[in-house]
Short mmCIF file of C-alpha atoms and ligand atoms in Angstrom, two decimals:
data_model
loop_
_atom_site.label_atom_id
_atom_site.label_comp_id
_atom_site.label_asym_id
_atom_site.label_seq_id
_atom_site.Cartn_x
_atom_site.Cartn_y
_atom_site.Cartn_z
CA MET A 23 18.44 8.84 5.19
CA GLN A 24 16.58 9.48 8.37
CA GLN A 25 17.33 13.17 7.85
CA GLU A 26 15.77 12.85 4.41
CA LEU A 27 12.39 12.34 6.10
CA ALA A 28 12.95 15.02 8.71
CA ARG A 29 14.43 17.76 6.50
CA ARG A 30 11.20 18.72 4.79
CA ARG A 31 8.20 19.42 6.97
CA HIS A 32 5.83 16.56 6.43
CA TRP A 33 2.20 17.43 5.74
CA THR A 34 -0.28 17.06 8.59
CA LEU A 35 -4.02 16.54 8.76
CA ALA A 36 -4.34 20.32 9.25
CA ASP A 37 -2.95 20.86 5.72
CA ILE A 38 -5.91 19.03 4.14
CA PRO A 39 -8.58 21.45 2.81
CA TRP A 40 -11.43 19.75 4.70
CA GLY A 41 -13.72 22.72 4.11
CA GLN A 42 -13.81 21.97 0.38
CA PHE A 43 -15.52 18.60 0.94
CA ASP A 44 -18.25 18.10 -1.66
CA ALA A 45 -20.73 15.35 -0.75
CA ALA A 46 -22.26 15.48 -4.25
CA LYS A 47 -18.99 14.26 -5.75
CA VAL A 48 -18.58 11.24 -3.50
CA ASP A 49 -18.61 7.87 -5.25
CA PRO A 50 -19.95 5.16 -2.87
CA ASP A 51 -17.63 2.50 -4.31
CA ILE A 52 -14.63 4.74 -3.66
CA VAL A 53 -15.81 5.21 -0.06
CA LYS A 54 -15.69 1.42 0.41
CA VAL A 55 -12.10 1.06 -0.83
CA VAL A 56 -10.96 4.15 1.10
CA LYS A 57 -12.33 2.62 4.32
CA ALA A 58 -10.38 -0.59 3.58
CA ALA A 59 -7.20 1.35 2.79
CA ALA A 60 -7.52 3.24 6.10
CA MET A 61 -7.34 -0.12 7.96
CA VAL A 62 -4.15 -1.28 6.24
CA GLU A 63 -2.39 2.09 6.49
CA HIS A 64 -3.28 2.56 10.14
CA ASN A 65 -1.66 -0.80 10.92
CA GLY A 66 1.79 0.54 9.92
CA LEU A 67 3.25 0.46 13.45
CA ASP A 68 2.88 -3.33 13.60
CA TYR A 69 4.83 -3.63 10.38
CA ALA A 70 7.54 -1.36 11.81
CA ARG A 71 7.75 -3.70 14.82
CA TYR A 72 8.31 -6.60 12.43
CA LEU A 73 10.97 -4.62 10.49
CA CYS A 74 12.77 -3.58 13.71
CA SER A 75 12.85 -7.20 14.75
CA VAL A 76 14.26 -8.38 11.40
CA PHE A 77 16.82 -5.51 11.30
CA HIS A 78 17.60 -5.90 15.03
CA ASP A 79 21.26 -4.81 14.77
CA ASP A 80 20.73 -1.89 12.38
CA PRO A 81 19.65 1.17 14.43
CA GLU A 82 19.84 3.46 11.37
CA PHE A 83 17.27 1.38 9.54
CA GLN A 84 15.16 0.92 12.67
CA ALA A 85 14.86 4.71 13.03
CA VAL A 86 13.86 5.00 9.37
CA ALA A 87 11.27 2.23 9.79
CA GLN A 88 9.77 4.02 12.79
CA ASP A 89 9.43 7.35 10.93
CA TRP A 90 8.07 5.54 7.91
CA ALA A 91 5.40 3.78 9.98
CA GLU A 92 4.25 7.04 11.52
CA GLU A 93 3.65 8.43 8.04
CA GLU A 94 1.68 5.30 7.11
CA VAL A 95 -0.46 5.70 10.24
CA GLN A 96 -1.11 9.31 9.24
CA HIS A 97 -2.30 8.06 5.84
CA GLY A 98 -4.76 5.86 7.72
CA LYS A 99 -5.98 8.78 9.83
CA ALA A 100 -6.50 11.06 6.80
CA LEU A 101 -8.38 8.37 4.86
CA ALA A 102 -10.51 7.48 7.90
CA GLU A 103 -11.36 11.14 8.44
CA TRP A 104 -12.44 11.50 4.82
CA ALA A 105 -14.49 8.28 5.02
CA ARG A 106 -16.23 9.70 8.10
CA LEU A 107 -17.15 12.85 6.16
CA ALA A 108 -18.48 10.74 3.30
CA ASP A 109 -20.30 8.35 5.63
CA PRO A 110 -20.96 9.74 9.13
CA ALA A 111 -22.04 6.25 10.28
CA PHE A 112 -18.52 4.90 9.69
CA ASP A 113 -17.06 3.76 13.02
CA PHE A 114 -13.34 3.64 12.28
CA GLU A 115 -12.26 2.48 15.75
CA ALA A 116 -14.68 -0.46 15.78
CA CYS A 117 -13.73 -1.48 12.22
CA PHE A 118 -10.01 -1.18 12.94
CA LYS A 119 -10.38 -3.37 16.03
CA ARG A 120 -12.18 -5.95 13.92
CA PHE A 121 -9.31 -5.79 11.40
CA THR A 122 -6.47 -6.18 13.91
CA ASP A 123 -8.35 -8.89 15.85
CA GLY A 124 -8.53 -10.99 12.72
CA TYR A 125 -5.37 -10.07 10.81
CA LYS A 126 -2.01 -10.51 12.50
CA ILE A 127 1.53 -9.65 11.41
CA ALA A 128 4.41 -11.78 12.82
CA VAL A 129 5.86 -8.80 14.71
CA GLY A 130 8.54 -10.83 16.56
CA ALA A 131 10.13 -12.56 13.53
CA LYS A 132 13.92 -12.71 13.84
CA ASP A 133 14.46 -13.33 10.13
CA SER A 134 12.68 -11.89 7.16
CA ILE A 135 9.96 -14.09 5.71
CA ARG A 136 11.62 -13.17 2.35
CA GLY A 137 14.75 -15.19 3.19
CA SER A 138 17.17 -12.23 3.50
CA ARG A 139 17.20 -8.57 4.42
CA SER A 140 17.69 -7.61 0.77
CA GLY A 141 14.65 -9.72 -0.02
CA GLU A 142 12.68 -7.90 2.67
CA LEU A 143 13.68 -4.54 1.14
CA VAL A 144 12.72 -5.70 -2.37
CA ALA A 145 9.31 -6.65 -0.93
CA ARG A 146 9.01 -3.22 0.74
CA CYS A 147 9.81 -1.58 -2.62
CA ILE A 148 7.05 -3.63 -4.26
CA VAL A 149 4.52 -2.58 -1.62
CA GLU A 150 5.45 1.09 -2.03
CA THR A 151 5.25 0.66 -5.81
CA GLY A 152 1.73 -0.68 -5.38
CA THR A 153 0.62 2.06 -3.01
CA SER A 154 2.16 4.95 -4.95
CA SER A 155 0.52 3.86 -8.20
CA TYR A 156 -2.75 3.06 -6.43
CA TYR A 157 -3.13 6.46 -4.76
CA GLY A 158 -2.09 8.13 -8.02
CA ALA A 159 -4.85 6.22 -9.81
CA LEU A 160 -7.39 6.91 -7.05
CA MET A 161 -6.56 10.61 -7.09
CA GLU A 162 -7.34 10.78 -10.80
CA ALA A 163 -10.45 8.60 -10.52
CA SER A 164 -12.01 10.60 -7.69
CA GLU A 165 -13.86 13.81 -8.40
CA GLU A 166 -14.14 14.77 -4.73
CA PRO A 167 -11.59 17.56 -4.07
CA VAL A 168 -10.63 16.63 -0.49
CA LEU A 169 -9.97 13.01 -1.39
CA LYS A 170 -7.94 14.22 -4.37
CA ALA A 171 -5.77 16.34 -2.05
CA ILE A 172 -5.30 13.46 0.41
CA CYS A 173 -4.37 11.00 -2.36
CA ARG A 174 -1.92 13.49 -3.89
CA ASN A 175 -0.08 13.79 -0.56
CA ILE A 176 -0.15 10.06 0.09
CA ALA A 177 1.04 9.13 -3.43
CA ALA A 178 4.03 11.48 -3.03
CA ASP A 179 4.86 9.89 0.35
CA GLU A 180 4.63 6.37 -1.07
CA HIS A 181 7.00 7.26 -3.88
CA ARG A 182 9.45 8.69 -1.36
CA HIS A 183 9.09 5.51 0.75
CA TYR A 184 10.01 3.47 -2.33
CA LYS A 185 13.16 5.54 -2.78
CA LEU A 186 13.98 5.18 0.90
CA PHE A 187 13.75 1.36 0.88
CA TYR A 188 15.51 1.20 -2.49
CA GLY A 189 18.43 3.16 -0.97
CA HIS A 190 18.73 0.68 1.90
CA LEU A 191 18.40 -2.21 -0.56
CA GLY A 192 21.58 -0.96 -2.27
CA ARG A 193 23.36 -1.01 1.08
CA TYR A 194 22.29 -4.59 1.85
CA LEU A 195 22.96 -5.90 -1.65
CA GLU A 196 26.63 -5.04 -1.17
CA ARG A 197 26.74 -7.44 1.76
CA GLU A 198 24.28 -10.13 0.83
CA ARG A 199 24.79 -10.26 -2.91
CA ILE A 200 21.52 -11.95 -3.77
CA GLY A 201 21.11 -12.47 -7.52
CA ARG A 202 18.62 -10.83 -9.84
CA LEU A 203 16.67 -14.04 -10.18
CA ARG A 204 16.17 -14.18 -6.43
CA ARG A 205 15.15 -10.50 -6.37
CA LEU A 206 12.70 -11.12 -9.16
CA TRP A 207 11.33 -14.14 -7.32
CA VAL A 208 10.77 -12.10 -4.13
CA ALA A 209 9.15 -9.29 -6.16
CA LEU A 210 6.76 -11.73 -7.87
CA GLY A 211 6.04 -13.41 -4.54
CA ARG A 212 5.11 -10.09 -2.95
CA LEU A 213 2.92 -9.19 -5.92
CA LYS A 214 1.11 -12.50 -5.55
CA GLU A 215 0.53 -11.77 -1.87
CA SER A 216 -1.80 -8.94 -2.84
CA GLU A 217 -4.32 -11.78 -3.29
CA ASP A 218 -3.81 -12.86 0.33
CA ASP A 219 -5.84 -11.87 3.32
CA GLU A 220 -4.67 -8.32 4.10
CA LEU A 221 -6.74 -6.33 1.60
CA ALA A 222 -9.68 -8.75 1.50
CA TYR A 223 -9.84 -8.76 5.30
CA ALA A 224 -9.50 -4.98 5.45
CA PHE A 225 -12.42 -4.66 3.03
CA PHE A 226 -14.43 -7.07 5.17
CA ALA A 227 -13.57 -5.33 8.47
CA ALA A 228 -14.42 -1.90 7.05
CA ASN A 229 -17.57 -2.70 5.07
CA ALA A 230 -19.27 -5.94 6.11
CA ALA A 231 -22.34 -6.08 8.35
CA ALA A 232 -21.56 -6.80 12.02
CA ASP A 233 -22.80 -10.41 11.78
CA ALA A 234 -21.18 -11.20 8.38
CA ARG A 235 -18.73 -14.11 8.07
CA TYR A 236 -15.37 -13.55 6.41
CA ASP A 237 -14.79 -15.24 3.04
CA ARG A 238 -11.45 -14.37 1.45
CA LYS A 239 -12.52 -15.03 -2.12
CA ARG A 240 -15.70 -13.01 -2.00
CA TYR A 241 -14.33 -10.06 -0.05
CA GLY A 242 -11.15 -10.14 -2.16
CA ALA A 243 -13.34 -9.84 -5.27
CA ALA A 244 -15.44 -7.08 -3.66
CA TYR A 245 -12.19 -5.15 -3.07
CA SER A 246 -10.35 -5.78 -6.33
CA SER A 247 -13.38 -5.35 -8.62
CA ARG A 248 -13.52 -1.77 -7.36
CA ALA A 249 -9.86 -0.89 -6.73
CA PHE A 250 -8.48 -2.33 -9.98
CA GLY A 251 -10.86 -0.27 -12.08
CA TYR A 252 -9.14 3.03 -11.20
CA TYR A 253 -5.85 2.21 -12.93
CA ARG A 254 -5.00 3.64 -16.32
CA GLU A 255 -2.17 2.43 -18.52
CA ARG A 256 0.21 5.16 -17.33
CA HIS A 257 -0.17 4.08 -13.68
CA VAL A 258 0.55 0.47 -14.61
CA GLN A 259 3.54 1.41 -16.79
CA ARG A 260 5.07 3.48 -14.02
CA GLY A 261 4.43 0.78 -11.42
CA VAL A 262 5.99 -1.88 -13.65
CA ALA A 263 9.09 0.31 -14.10
CA MET A 264 9.47 0.72 -10.32
CA ALA A 265 9.00 -3.03 -9.72
CA LEU A 266 11.52 -3.97 -12.42
CA LYS A 267 14.05 -1.56 -10.95
CA ALA A 268 13.60 -3.11 -7.49
CA ALA A 269 14.24 -6.52 -9.06
CA GLY A 270 17.46 -5.23 -10.66
CA LEU A 271 16.09 -5.24 -14.22
CA THR A 272 15.84 -2.54 -16.91
CA PRO A 273 12.83 -0.38 -15.84
CA ASN A 274 11.61 0.86 -19.22
CA GLY A 275 12.57 -1.71 -21.81
CA ARG A 276 10.59 -4.23 -23.81
CA LEU A 277 9.81 -6.26 -20.71
CA ASN A 278 8.03 -3.21 -19.30
CA ALA A 279 5.89 -2.84 -22.44
CA TRP A 280 4.92 -6.49 -22.27
CA LEU A 281 4.19 -6.51 -18.52
CA THR A 282 2.21 -3.26 -18.77
CA ARG A 283 -0.02 -4.85 -21.42
CA LEU A 284 -0.44 -7.96 -19.29
CA GLY A 285 -1.09 -5.88 -16.16
CA CYS A 286 -3.74 -3.74 -17.87
CA TRP A 287 -5.47 -6.84 -19.20
CA LEU A 288 -5.52 -8.50 -15.76
CA LEU A 289 -6.76 -5.37 -14.01
CA ALA A 290 -9.53 -4.87 -16.58
CA ARG A 291 -10.54 -8.52 -16.32
CA HIS A 292 -11.01 -8.29 -12.56
CA SER A 293 -12.86 -4.99 -12.56
CA ARG A 294 -15.55 -5.26 -15.21
CA LYS A 295 -18.20 -4.43 -12.62
CA PRO A 296 -18.07 -4.01 -8.84
CA ALA A 297 -18.77 -7.33 -7.13
CA PRO A 298 -21.51 -7.05 -4.50
CA VAL A 299 -20.40 -6.75 -0.86
CA PRO A 300 -21.35 -10.18 0.56
CA ALA A 301 -24.10 -10.02 3.19
FE1 FE2 B 53 0.71 4.64 2.99
FE1 FE2 B 54 4.32 3.86 2.11
#
């Protein structure tokens, strides 16, 4: 699978049509969430360190995790570069330092925090589900052509990452044989974690005034009230199908229809209007 990543030439920052940047089409709320996304993406190498530690005797997967992380870091660089065009005052390095000083990943963990390696891979699939649908939604919501091009590339990568982790999940399920209920439990747990610190703290680190104090609830709302508003039903439906598949359930059955309705309702409820960025 490592070859899978290497076979096609991966896009680079030089492939982005930076010259087409159109300041008149920049939405200030989108700039805020793009800055936050740049923090999380750019932190990919730390997550690879954690994965290499959990999969310490699996060099094939470790190599995949390393390549994967480099693509995530590139996502961070592209988003940061765009944010700098949209807001020349944006100091990515200072914001990223603030993010990594305050948000730590347990890079040395010997066992997955999901209870098994299969569980870890289910969680990775859920994250890639979230990112691929998010960048798809953001691409459609943004009118700015350069951001559209960046999001198109990133969304395609995230979908490929999902397939990559799903492939390794199949390999581990043969050994570990964790049940569907357990897979579903891990998937739901990872979904719930989206309310944890990572995104709220990234939004804080990227957007708050230098002397502001972090408050998870308020910065979480500032993030989600913007980000959730970009989703349309088709993004939710596709994301639900990918999540169900990772949990070992039928992707496009009645459960999907029900969860898509629930998902759309929840997203709409949390994004009626952008919450102010706390001072
Ligand atoms: Fe990414
Ligand atoms: Fe990804």
